[in-house]
Coordinates of C-alpha atoms in Angstrom, one line a residue:
M724 CA 13.2 -12.7 -11.2
D725 CA 15.5 -14.7 -13.3
V726 CA 13.8 -18.1 -13.3
N727 CA 16.7 -19.7 -15.1
G728 CA 19.2 -18.4 -12.7
L729 CA 17.1 -19.5 -9.7
L730 CA 16.8 -23.0 -11.1
T731 CA 20.3 -23.5 -12.3
E732 CA 21.6 -22.2 -8.9
A733 CA 19.3 -24.5 -7.0
Y734 CA 20.2 -27.6 -9.2
G735 CA 23.8 -26.6 -9.3
G736 CA 24.2 -26.8 -5.6
L737 CA 23.5 -30.5 -5.6
P738 CA 27.1 -31.6 -6.0
E739 CA 28.1 -29.8 -2.8
L740 CA 25.9 -32.3 -1.1
V741 CA 26.4 -35.4 -3.1
E742 CA 30.2 -35.3 -3.5
P743 CA 31.1 -35.1 0.2
A744 CA 28.6 -37.9 1.0
V745 CA 30.5 -40.4 -1.2
A746 CA 34.1 -39.0 -1.2
G747 CA 36.6 -41.6 -0.2
L748 CA 34.1 -44.5 0.6
S749 CA 34.9 -48.0 -0.5
P750 CA 32.3 -49.9 -2.5
E751 CA 31.5 -51.8 0.6
R752 CA 30.9 -48.6 2.5
L753 CA 28.7 -47.3 -0.2
R754 CA 26.6 -50.4 0.2
Q755 CA 26.4 -50.4 3.9
A756 CA 23.0 -49.7 5.3
P757 CA 23.1 -48.0 8.8
A758 CA 20.2 -50.3 9.9
I759 CA 18.1 -53.2 8.7
G760 CA 15.7 -51.6 6.2
A761 CA 17.5 -48.3 5.8
N762 CA 18.9 -47.3 2.4
P763 CA 22.8 -47.2 2.0
I764 CA 24.6 -44.0 0.6
G765 CA 25.3 -45.6 -2.8
W766 CA 21.7 -46.4 -3.3
L767 CA 20.5 -42.9 -2.2
V768 CA 22.9 -41.1 -4.5
W769 CA 22.2 -43.5 -7.4
H770 CA 18.5 -43.0 -6.9
L771 CA 18.6 -39.2 -7.0
A772 CA 20.6 -39.2 -10.1
R773 CA 18.3 -41.7 -11.7
I774 CA 15.1 -39.7 -10.8
Q775 CA 16.6 -36.7 -12.2
D776 CA 17.8 -38.5 -15.3
H777 CA 14.5 -40.2 -15.9
Q778 CA 12.4 -37.1 -15.3
V779 CA 14.5 -34.4 -17.1
A780 CA 15.0 -36.8 -20.1
G781 CA 11.3 -37.3 -20.3
L782 CA 10.7 -33.5 -20.2
M783 CA 13.2 -33.1 -22.9
G784 CA 11.8 -35.9 -25.0
E785 CA 15.2 -37.7 -25.2
E786 CA 16.5 -40.8 -24.0
Q787 CA 18.0 -41.1 -20.5
L788 CA 21.8 -41.0 -20.0
W789 CA 21.4 -44.3 -18.1
V790 CA 20.3 -46.0 -21.3
T791 CA 22.4 -44.3 -23.9
D792 CA 25.7 -44.4 -22.0
D793 CA 27.4 -47.2 -20.0
W794 CA 26.3 -46.1 -16.6
A795 CA 24.4 -49.3 -15.8
G796 CA 27.5 -51.5 -16.0
R797 CA 29.2 -49.3 -13.4
F798 CA 26.5 -50.1 -10.9
G799 CA 26.1 -53.8 -11.5
L800 CA 22.7 -53.3 -13.3
T801 CA 21.1 -53.4 -16.7
P802 CA 20.1 -50.2 -18.5
D803 CA 16.5 -50.5 -17.8
P804 CA 15.0 -47.0 -18.2
G805 CA 12.2 -47.8 -15.7
D806 CA 14.6 -48.8 -13.0
T807 CA 14.9 -45.5 -11.0
G808 CA 14.7 -47.0 -7.4
F809 CA 11.1 -46.0 -7.0
G810 CA 9.4 -48.8 -5.1
H811 CA 12.6 -50.8 -4.6
G812 CA 12.5 -53.6 -2.0
P813 CA 15.4 -54.9 -0.1
E814 CA 16.7 -57.1 -2.8
Q815 CA 16.6 -54.4 -5.5
I816 CA 18.3 -52.0 -3.1
T817 CA 21.3 -54.4 -2.5
A818 CA 21.5 -55.1 -6.3
V819 CA 22.6 -51.5 -6.8
R820 CA 26.4 -52.0 -6.5
P821 CA 28.3 -48.7 -7.5
E822 CA 32.0 -49.6 -8.4
S823 CA 33.1 -46.5 -6.6
G824 CA 32.1 -43.2 -5.1
Q825 CA 33.5 -41.7 -8.3
A826 CA 31.0 -43.7 -10.5
L827 CA 28.3 -42.0 -8.4
V828 CA 29.8 -38.6 -8.8
D829 CA 30.4 -39.1 -12.6
Y830 CA 26.8 -40.3 -13.3
H831 CA 25.3 -37.4 -11.2
R832 CA 27.6 -34.8 -12.9
A833 CA 26.6 -36.1 -16.3
V834 CA 22.9 -35.9 -15.5
L835 CA 23.3 -32.5 -13.8
D836 CA 25.2 -31.1 -16.8
R837 CA 22.4 -32.0 -19.1
T838 CA 19.8 -30.7 -16.7
L839 CA 21.6 -27.4 -16.3
A840 CA 21.9 -27.0 -20.2
Y841 CA 18.1 -27.7 -20.4
L842 CA 17.3 -25.2 -17.6
R843 CA 19.3 -22.5 -19.2
G844 CA 17.1 -22.7 -22.4
L845 CA 13.9 -22.4 -20.6
R846 CA 11.8 -19.2 -20.8
P847 CA 9.6 -18.2 -17.8
A848 CA 6.5 -19.0 -19.8
D849 CA 7.7 -22.6 -20.4
L850 CA 7.2 -23.3 -16.7
D851 CA 3.4 -23.1 -17.1
R852 CA 3.4 -25.9 -19.7
V853 CA 1.4 -28.9 -18.4
V854 CA 3.6 -32.0 -18.5
D855 CA 1.3 -34.4 -16.7
P856 CA -2.5 -33.8 -17.1
N857 CA -3.3 -36.9 -15.0
W858 CA -3.2 -35.0 -11.7
D859 CA -5.7 -32.5 -10.3
P860 CA -4.5 -29.9 -10.8
P861 CA -2.4 -30.9 -13.8
V862 CA 1.4 -30.8 -13.2
T863 CA 3.3 -28.1 -14.9
L864 CA 6.9 -28.0 -16.0
G865 CA 7.8 -25.6 -13.2
V866 CA 6.0 -28.0 -10.6
R867 CA 7.8 -31.0 -11.9
L868 CA 11.3 -29.3 -11.8
L869 CA 10.7 -28.4 -8.2
S870 CA 9.5 -31.9 -7.3
V871 CA 12.6 -33.4 -8.8
L872 CA 14.8 -30.9 -7.0
A873 CA 13.1 -31.5 -3.7
D874 CA 13.5 -35.3 -4.1
D875 CA 17.1 -34.8 -4.9
L876 CA 17.8 -32.6 -2.0
Q877 CA 16.0 -34.9 0.3
H878 CA 18.1 -37.9 -0.8
A879 CA 21.3 -36.0 -0.8
G880 CA 20.6 -34.9 2.8
Q881 CA 19.9 -38.5 3.7
A882 CA 23.1 -39.6 2.1
G883 CA 25.1 -37.2 4.2
Y884 CA 23.2 -38.3 7.4
V885 CA 23.8 -41.9 6.6
R886 CA 27.6 -41.2 6.1
G887 CA 27.7 -39.7 9.7
L888 CA 26.0 -42.8 11.0
I889 CA 28.2 -45.3 9.4
E890 CA 31.4 -43.4 10.2
R891 CA 30.4 -43.4 13.9
G892 CA 29.3 -47.0 14.0

């Protein structure tokens, strides 16, 4: 099996979920939660891109695009490399203010392009490398890449679902 092809195909399908979820929505709609305590589309898409940026940059041993480029300003945030949305409470969620759906698409695409370039350079044996020995069993590169993908797919699906809710409401 061509592992590189499998991973690049899986990650490469994310824009088909992300882009329709945000297409044509105003900044206000991107920040609209479908219910109290629920996450808005803009936060969900921002978070999935942040998680991928944070995790893949770490795997590559490089800085996150969030920090090196001017993405944070387009979301009303500072370029804090630890701010990925993990553990966000209501105030932090509402602080994520994407300037547009295009800002979300652009950031996700930049992160995805770097992820795909990284994936294309991997060899099957690379996937067995332990990247986090603090778990039992230790986390390998392959497991981490699948975990990031699963998280991204979950949040992209949630964003599409939330879009349906707010369009009906």
